[in-house]
PDB file of C-alpha atoms in Angstrom:
ATOM      1  CA  PHE A   1      -0.108   0.106   0.181  1.00  0.00           C
ATOM      2  CA  GLU A   2       2.528   1.980   1.032  1.00  0.00           C
ATOM      3  CA  VAL A   3       4.438   1.595  -2.824  1.00  0.00           C
ATOM      4  CA  LEU A   4       1.105   2.531  -4.168  1.00  0.00           C
ATOM      5  CA  SER A   5       0.239   5.699  -2.738  1.00  0.00           C
ATOM      6  CA  SER A   6       3.945   6.925  -2.622  1.00  0.00           C
ATOM      7  CA  SER A   7       4.068  10.249  -4.739  1.00  0.00           C
ATOM      8  CA  GLU A   8       7.771   9.534  -5.038  1.00  0.00           C
ATOM      9  CA  VAL A   9       7.687   5.954  -6.800  1.00  0.00           C
ATOM     10  CA  GLY A  10       4.555   7.602  -9.127  1.00  0.00           C
ATOM     11  CA  ARG A  11       6.943  10.220 -10.234  1.00  0.00           C
ATOM     12  CA  ALA A  12       9.886   7.936 -10.641  1.00  0.00           C
ATOM     13  CA  PHE A  13       7.688   5.522 -12.930  1.00  0.00           C
ATOM     14  CA  PHE A  14       6.769   8.890 -14.714  1.00  0.00           C
ATOM     15  CA  VAL A  15      10.317   9.824 -14.976  1.00  0.00           C
ATOM     16  CA  THR A  16      11.379   6.429 -16.303  1.00  0.00           C
ATOM     17  CA  ALA A  17       8.546   6.411 -19.128  1.00  0.00           C
ATOM     18  CA  HIS A  18       9.450  10.101 -20.117  1.00  0.00           C
ATOM     19  CA  TYR A  19      12.827   8.921 -20.666  1.00  0.00           C
ATOM     20  CA  THR A  20      12.134   5.804 -22.469  1.00  0.00           C
ATOM     21  CA  ILE A  21       9.903   8.035 -24.762  1.00  0.00           C
ATOM     22  CA  LEU A  22      12.378  10.470 -25.449  1.00  0.00           C
ATOM     23  CA  VAL A  23      15.540   8.256 -25.566  1.00  0.00           C
ATOM     24  CA  VAL A  24      14.554   5.238 -27.756  1.00  0.00           C
ATOM     25  CA  PRO A  25      13.471   7.314 -30.841  1.00  0.00           C
ATOM     26  CA  MET A  26      16.716   9.193 -30.558  1.00  0.00           C
ATOM     27  CA  THR A  27      18.918   6.374 -30.555  1.00  0.00           C
ATOM     28  CA  PHE A  28      16.991   4.623 -33.171  1.00  0.00           C
ATOM     29  CA  PHE A  29      17.111   7.613 -35.785  1.00  0.00           C
ATOM     30  CA  ILE A  30      20.882   8.362 -34.497  1.00  0.00           C
ATOM     31  CA  ALA A  31      21.788   4.939 -35.143  1.00  0.00           C
ATOM     32  CA  LEU A  32      20.087   4.281 -38.610  1.00  0.00           C
ATOM     33  CA  ALA A  33      21.767   7.543 -39.882  1.00  0.00           C
ATOM     34  CA  MET A  34      24.756   6.288 -38.900  1.00  0.00           C
ATOM     35  CA  ALA A  35      24.491   3.010 -40.571  1.00  0.00           C
ATOM     36  CA  VAL A  36      23.171   4.335 -43.397  1.00  0.00           C
ATOM     37  CA  TYR A  37      26.210   6.767 -43.752  1.00  0.00           C
ATOM     38  CA  VAL A  38      28.815   4.218 -42.986  1.00  0.00           C
ATOM     39  CA  ASN A  39      26.811   1.811 -45.660  1.00  0.00           C
ATOM     40  CA  ALA A  40      26.826   4.195 -48.599  1.00  0.00           C
ATOM     41  CA  ARG A  41      30.372   4.292 -48.671  1.00  0.00           C
ATOM     42  CA  PHE A  42      30.922   8.041 -48.138  1.00  0.00           C
ATOM     43  CA  PRO A  43      34.571   9.695 -47.973  1.00  0.00           C
ATOM     44  CA  ALA A  44      36.304   8.544 -44.648  1.00  0.00           C
ATOM     45  CA  HIS A  45      33.324   5.717 -44.280  1.00  0.00           C
ATOM     46  CA  THR A  46      35.893   3.426 -42.740  1.00  0.00           C
ATOM     47  CA  ILE A  47      37.006   5.768 -40.021  1.00  0.00           C
ATOM     48  CA  SER A  48      33.195   6.842 -39.703  1.00  0.00           C
ATOM     49  CA  ARG A  49      32.557   3.301 -38.392  1.00  0.00           C
ATOM     50  CA  PHE A  50      35.390   3.308 -35.567  1.00  0.00           C
ATOM     51  CA  VAL A  51      34.517   6.822 -34.621  1.00  0.00           C
ATOM     52  CA  PHE A  52      30.693   6.249 -34.162  1.00  0.00           C
ATOM     53  CA  PHE A  53      30.834   3.052 -32.387  1.00  0.00           C
ATOM     54  CA  ALA A  54      33.743   4.248 -30.150  1.00  0.00           C
ATOM     55  CA  PRO A  55      31.501   5.881 -27.671  1.00  0.00           C
ATOM     56  CA  PHE A  56      29.805   2.588 -26.515  1.00  0.00           C
ATOM     57  CA  VAL A  57      33.325   1.126 -25.388  1.00  0.00           C
ATOM     58  CA  LEU A  58      33.611   4.026 -22.819  1.00  0.00           C
ATOM     59  CA  THR A  59      32.334   3.576 -19.087  1.00  0.00           C
ATOM     60  CA  ALA A  60      29.659   5.362 -17.743  1.00  0.00           C
ATOM     61  CA  SER A  61      31.642   7.252 -15.618  1.00  0.00           C
ATOM     62  CA  ILE A  62      34.092   8.458 -18.460  1.00  0.00           C
ATOM     63  CA  VAL A  63      30.853   9.335 -20.368  1.00  0.00           C
ATOM     64  CA  ALA A  64      29.374  11.083 -17.299  1.00  0.00           C
ATOM     65  CA  ILE A  65      33.038  13.096 -16.798  1.00  0.00           C
ATOM     66  CA  ILE A  66      32.938  14.030 -20.743  1.00  0.00           C
ATOM     67  CA  TRP A  67      29.354  15.304 -20.818  1.00  0.00           C
ATOM     68  CA  ASN A  68      29.135  16.884 -17.361  1.00  0.00           C
ATOM     69  CA  TRP A  69      32.101  19.193 -18.450  1.00  0.00           C
ATOM     70  CA  MET A  70      30.429  19.670 -21.955  1.00  0.00           C
ATOM     71  CA  PHE A  71      27.268  20.856 -20.283  1.00  0.00           C
ATOM     72  CA  GLN A  72      28.931  22.753 -17.393  1.00  0.00           C
ATOM     73  CA  THR A  73      27.005  26.121 -16.851  1.00  0.00           C
ATOM     74  CA  GLN A  74      29.813  28.681 -16.946  1.00  0.00           C
ATOM     75  CA  PHE A  75      32.730  27.146 -19.038  1.00  0.00           C
ATOM     76  CA  GLY A  76      31.165  23.946 -20.586  1.00  0.00           C
ATOM     77  CA  LEU A  77      31.899  23.631 -24.336  1.00  0.00           C
ATOM     78  CA  VAL A  78      28.136  23.723 -25.443  1.00  0.00           C
ATOM     79  CA  ASN A  79      27.344  27.125 -23.582  1.00  0.00           C
ATOM     80  CA  VAL A  80      30.677  28.722 -24.418  1.00  0.00           C
ATOM     81  CA  THR A  81      30.188  27.467 -28.469  1.00  0.00           C
ATOM     82  CA  MET A  82      26.196  28.825 -27.958  1.00  0.00           C
ATOM     83  CA  ASP A  83      27.285  32.065 -26.778  1.00  0.00           C
ATOM     84  CA  MET A  84      30.114  32.177 -29.558  1.00  0.00           C
ATOM     85  CA  ILE A  85      27.291  32.111 -32.163  1.00  0.00           C
ATOM     86  CA  GLY A  86      24.941  34.292 -30.502  1.00  0.00           C
ATOM     87  CA  LEU A  87      22.174  31.453 -30.032  1.00  0.00           C
ATOM     88  CA  ALA A  88      21.469  31.657 -26.042  1.00  0.00           C
ATOM     89  CA  SER A  89      23.136  32.716 -23.059  1.00  0.00           C
ATOM     90  CA  ARG A  90      24.603  30.636 -20.171  1.00  0.00           C
ATOM     91  CA  THR A  91      22.298  27.682 -19.670  1.00  0.00           C
ATOM     92  CA  ALA A  92      22.198  25.360 -16.739  1.00  0.00           C
ATOM     93  CA  TRP A  93      21.351  22.532 -18.778  1.00  0.00           C
ATOM     94  CA  LEU A  94      21.614  20.151 -15.820  1.00  0.00           C
ATOM     95  CA  LYS A  95      20.055  22.060 -13.322  1.00  0.00           C
ATOM     96  CA  GLU A  96      16.507  22.971 -15.184  1.00  0.00           C
ATOM     97  CA  THR A  97      13.761  20.646 -14.445  1.00  0.00           C
ATOM     98  CA  TYR A  98      12.721  20.747 -18.135  1.00  0.00           C
ATOM     99  CA  LEU A  99      15.842  20.321 -19.675  1.00  0.00           C
ATOM    100  CA  VAL A 100      17.579  17.676 -17.375  1.00  0.00           C
ATOM    101  CA  LEU A 101      15.883  14.651 -19.177  1.00  0.00           C
ATOM    102  CA  PRO A 102      16.394  15.618 -22.693  1.00  0.00           C
ATOM    103  CA  VAL A 103      19.875  16.231 -22.062  1.00  0.00           C
ATOM    104  CA  ILE A 104      20.217  12.707 -20.228  1.00  0.00           C
ATOM    105  CA  ALA A 105      18.505  11.087 -23.047  1.00  0.00           C
ATOM    106  CA  PHE A 106      20.786  12.822 -25.520  1.00  0.00           C
ATOM    107  CA  ILE A 107      24.067  11.584 -23.814  1.00  0.00           C
ATOM    108  CA  SER A 108      22.696   8.169 -23.573  1.00  0.00           C
ATOM    109  CA  SER A 109      21.749   7.833 -27.335  1.00  0.00           C
ATOM    110  CA  TRP A 110      25.324   9.146 -27.825  1.00  0.00           C
ATOM    111  CA  TRP A 111      26.633   6.451 -25.494  1.00  0.00           C
ATOM    112  CA  VAL A 112      24.989   3.583 -27.102  1.00  0.00           C
ATOM    113  CA  ALA A 113      23.805   4.540 -30.641  1.00  0.00           C
ATOM    114  CA  GLY A 114      27.023   2.597 -32.008  1.00  0.00           C
ATOM    115  CA  PHE A 115      25.677  -0.654 -31.046  1.00  0.00           C
ATOM    116  CA  SER A 116      22.643  -0.245 -32.346  1.00  0.00           C
ATOM    117  CA  MET A 117      24.351   1.017 -35.640  1.00  0.00           C
ATOM    118  CA  VAL A 118      26.100  -2.333 -36.137  1.00  0.00           C
ATOM    119  CA  ILE A 119      22.588  -4.294 -36.224  1.00  0.00           C
ATOM    120  CA  PHE A 120      21.693  -1.703 -38.503  1.00  0.00           C
ATOM    121  CA  LEU A 121      24.616  -1.995 -40.707  1.00  0.00           C
ATOM    122  CA  ALA A 122      24.629  -5.861 -40.375  1.00  0.00           C
ATOM    123  CA  ALA A 123      20.958  -5.874 -41.845  1.00  0.00           C
ATOM    124  CA  LEU A 124      21.551  -3.075 -44.719  1.00  0.00           C
ATOM    125  CA  GLN A 125      24.719  -5.361 -45.744  1.00  0.00           C
ATOM    126  CA  ASN A 126      22.117  -8.274 -46.014  1.00  0.00           C
ATOM    127  CA  ILE A 127      19.717  -6.444 -48.430  1.00  0.00           C
ATOM    128  CA  PRO A 128      20.221  -7.908 -52.172  1.00  0.00           C
ATOM    129  CA  GLY A 129      21.476  -4.923 -54.313  1.00  0.00           C
ATOM    130  CA  ASP A 130      19.199  -6.322 -56.894  1.00  0.00           C
ATOM    131  CA  LEU A 131      16.094  -4.869 -55.108  1.00  0.00           C
ATOM    132  CA  ASN A 132      17.768  -1.267 -55.156  1.00  0.00           C
ATOM    133  CA  GLU A 133      18.866  -2.027 -58.774  1.00  0.00           C
ATOM    134  CA  ALA A 134      15.343  -3.017 -60.156  1.00  0.00           C
ATOM    135  CA  ALA A 135      13.647   0.031 -58.024  1.00  0.00           C
ATOM    136  CA  ARG A 136      16.160   2.450 -59.828  1.00  0.00           C
ATOM    137  CA  ILE A 137      15.276   0.787 -63.263  1.00  0.00           C
ATOM    138  CA  ASP A 138      11.581   1.284 -62.276  1.00  0.00           C
ATOM    139  CA  GLY A 139      12.159   4.980 -61.956  1.00  0.00           C
ATOM    140  CA  ALA A 140      12.519   5.442 -58.262  1.00  0.00           C
ATOM    141  CA  ASN A 141      14.790   7.918 -56.877  1.00  0.00           C
ATOM    142  CA  SER A 142      17.642   7.209 -53.887  1.00  0.00           C
ATOM    143  CA  TRP A 143      14.905   8.757 -51.116  1.00  0.00           C
ATOM    144  CA  GLN A 144      11.953   6.557 -52.498  1.00  0.00           C
ATOM    145  CA  ILE A 145      14.320   3.243 -52.819  1.00  0.00           C
ATOM    146  CA  PHE A 146      15.408   4.031 -49.067  1.00  0.00           C
ATOM    147  CA  TRP A 147      11.821   4.281 -47.731  1.00  0.00           C
ATOM    148  CA  ARG A 148      10.039   1.638 -49.964  1.00  0.00           C
ATOM    149  CA  VAL A 149      12.575  -0.921 -50.300  1.00  0.00           C
ATOM    150  CA  THR A 150      15.404  -0.653 -47.742  1.00  0.00           C
ATOM    151  CA  PHE A 151      13.458   0.254 -44.704  1.00  0.00           C
ATOM    152  CA  PRO A 152      10.806  -2.109 -44.935  1.00  0.00           C
ATOM    153  CA  LEU A 153      13.504  -5.010 -44.883  1.00  0.00           C
ATOM    154  CA  LEU A 154      15.159  -3.216 -41.737  1.00  0.00           C
ATOM    155  CA  LEU A 155      11.883  -4.082 -39.853  1.00  0.00           C
ATOM    156  CA  PRO A 156      13.577  -7.147 -37.900  1.00  0.00           C
ATOM    157  CA  ALA A 157      16.499  -5.221 -36.964  1.00  0.00           C
ATOM    158  CA  SER A 158      14.392  -2.240 -36.097  1.00  0.00           C
ATOM    159  CA  THR A 159      12.092  -4.604 -33.810  1.00  0.00           C
ATOM    160  CA  LEU A 160      15.654  -5.761 -32.540  1.00  0.00           C
ATOM    161  CA  VAL A 161      16.880  -2.247 -31.678  1.00  0.00           C
ATOM    162  CA  ILE A 162      13.725  -0.845 -30.534  1.00  0.00           C
ATOM    163  CA  THR A 163      13.064  -3.583 -28.004  1.00  0.00           C
ATOM    164  CA  ILE A 164      16.765  -3.435 -26.578  1.00  0.00           C
ATOM    165  CA  SER A 165      16.464   0.326 -26.360  1.00  0.00           C
ATOM    166  CA  ILE A 166      13.240  -0.096 -24.300  1.00  0.00           C
ATOM    167  CA  ILE A 167      14.858  -2.514 -21.873  1.00  0.00           C
ATOM    168  CA  GLU A 168      17.859  -0.479 -21.262  1.00  0.00           C
ATOM    169  CA  ALA A 169      15.980   3.029 -21.018  1.00  0.00           C
ATOM    170  CA  MET A 170      13.553   1.152 -18.216  1.00  0.00           C
ATOM    171  CA  ARG A 171      16.976   0.335 -15.842  1.00  0.00           C
ATOM    172  CA  VAL A 172      18.607   3.349 -16.608  1.00  0.00           C
ATOM    173  CA  PHE A 173      20.828   4.175 -13.343  1.00  0.00           C
ATOM    174  CA  SER A 174      24.558   4.780 -13.930  1.00  0.00           C
ATOM    175  CA  ILE A 175      24.373   7.958 -15.800  1.00  0.00           C
ATOM    176  CA  ILE A 176      21.514   9.347 -13.454  1.00  0.00           C
ATOM    177  CA  HIS A 177      23.723   8.448 -10.632  1.00  0.00           C
ATOM    178  CA  ILE A 178      26.890  10.276 -11.735  1.00  0.00           C
ATOM    179  CA  ILE A 179      25.676  13.334 -13.608  1.00  0.00           C
ATOM    180  CA  THR A 180      22.575  14.154 -11.732  1.00  0.00           C
ATOM    181  CA  VAL A 181      21.961  12.302  -8.546  1.00  0.00           C
ATOM    182  CA  GLY A 182      18.197  12.565  -9.350  1.00  0.00           C
ATOM    183  CA  GLY A 183      18.261  16.050  -9.544  1.00  0.00           C
ATOM    184  CA  PRO A 184      17.203  18.733  -9.739  1.00  0.00           C
ATOM    185  CA  SER A 185      13.907  17.974  -7.502  1.00  0.00           C
ATOM    186  CA  ASP A 186      13.696  14.380  -8.519  1.00  0.00           C
ATOM    187  CA  TYR A 187      13.396  15.105 -11.917  1.00  0.00           C
ATOM    188  CA  SER A 188      15.802  12.622 -13.104  1.00  0.00           C
ATOM    189  CA  THR A 189      15.001  10.189 -10.562  1.00  0.00           C
ATOM    190  CA  SER A 190      14.264   7.041 -12.313  1.00  0.00           C
ATOM    191  CA  VAL A 191      12.848   3.602 -10.843  1.00  0.00           C
ATOM    192  CA  VAL A 192      16.068   1.811 -10.615  1.00  0.00           C
ATOM    193  CA  PHE A 193      17.659   4.864  -9.097  1.00  0.00           C
ATOM    194  CA  TYR A 194      14.789   5.297  -6.488  1.00  0.00           C
ATOM    195  CA  ILE A 195      15.353   1.738  -5.633  1.00  0.00           C
ATOM    196  CA  TYR A 196      19.009   2.187  -4.855  1.00  0.00           C
ATOM    197  CA  GLN A 197      18.285   5.252  -2.932  1.00  0.00           C
ATOM    198  CA  GLU A 198      15.505   3.548  -0.838  1.00  0.00           C
ATOM    199  CA  GLY A 199      17.823   0.409  -0.150  1.00  0.00           C
ATOM    200  CA  PHE A 200      21.282   1.525  -0.176  1.00  0.00           C
ATOM    201  CA  VAL A 201      21.039   4.941   1.018  1.00  0.00           C
ATOM    202  CA  ARG A 202      18.104   5.232   3.273  1.00  0.00           C
ATOM    203  CA  TYR A 203      18.264   1.515   4.159  1.00  0.00           C
ATOM    204  CA  GLU A 204      14.583   1.262   3.671  1.00  0.00           C
ATOM    205  CA  GLN A 205      15.235  -2.783   2.008  1.00  0.00           C
ATOM    206  CA  GLY A 206      11.305  -3.594   2.425  1.00  0.00           C
ATOM    207  CA  MET A 207      10.574  -0.366   0.459  1.00  0.00           C
ATOM    208  CA  ALA A 208      13.288  -0.949  -2.080  1.00  0.00           C
ATOM    209  CA  SER A 209      12.179  -4.728  -2.325  1.00  0.00           C
TER     210      SER A 209
END
């Protein structure tokens, strides 16, 4: 009864659902775009494959340190760059309640999109070239070939990527724990982070269970 009536539990579920809605499509489209770029063999596609996948091999602590500095209010690279081009003043990205979850979702997508890119790339390379050639002979342009031939054939890979992304989003913990510690005002407290707080900070083992 205490769990069902707790506003903190309700907020944690809301935050997790909100984060999932943000990070899953973001990861999907970033990974798909990277896979299409690498598969098209544009200039520097070999080094691009390494660059796109490299963030995935980093640990959560390294990712957190990098992006915590990037989004730092006074001297972070994001704010300095935006100030130089006149887009915005110093923004407290990780301290504003309406910004913190989108920022965390972006960081997570940057971190894991390389793994999803590999899945999409494998699927793209398994598509027979004859299908694209036949569509081109019929008068289809590159955009039509992608949406009407290539993308439908990526459905199994897309389902796998979305499923994995949802699972990972619902169990998000490390990035939140290191960067925001659930703040500001619990606006980034996910379900798993709330369980951690109850069990290992407040020592409410029954509530955590």
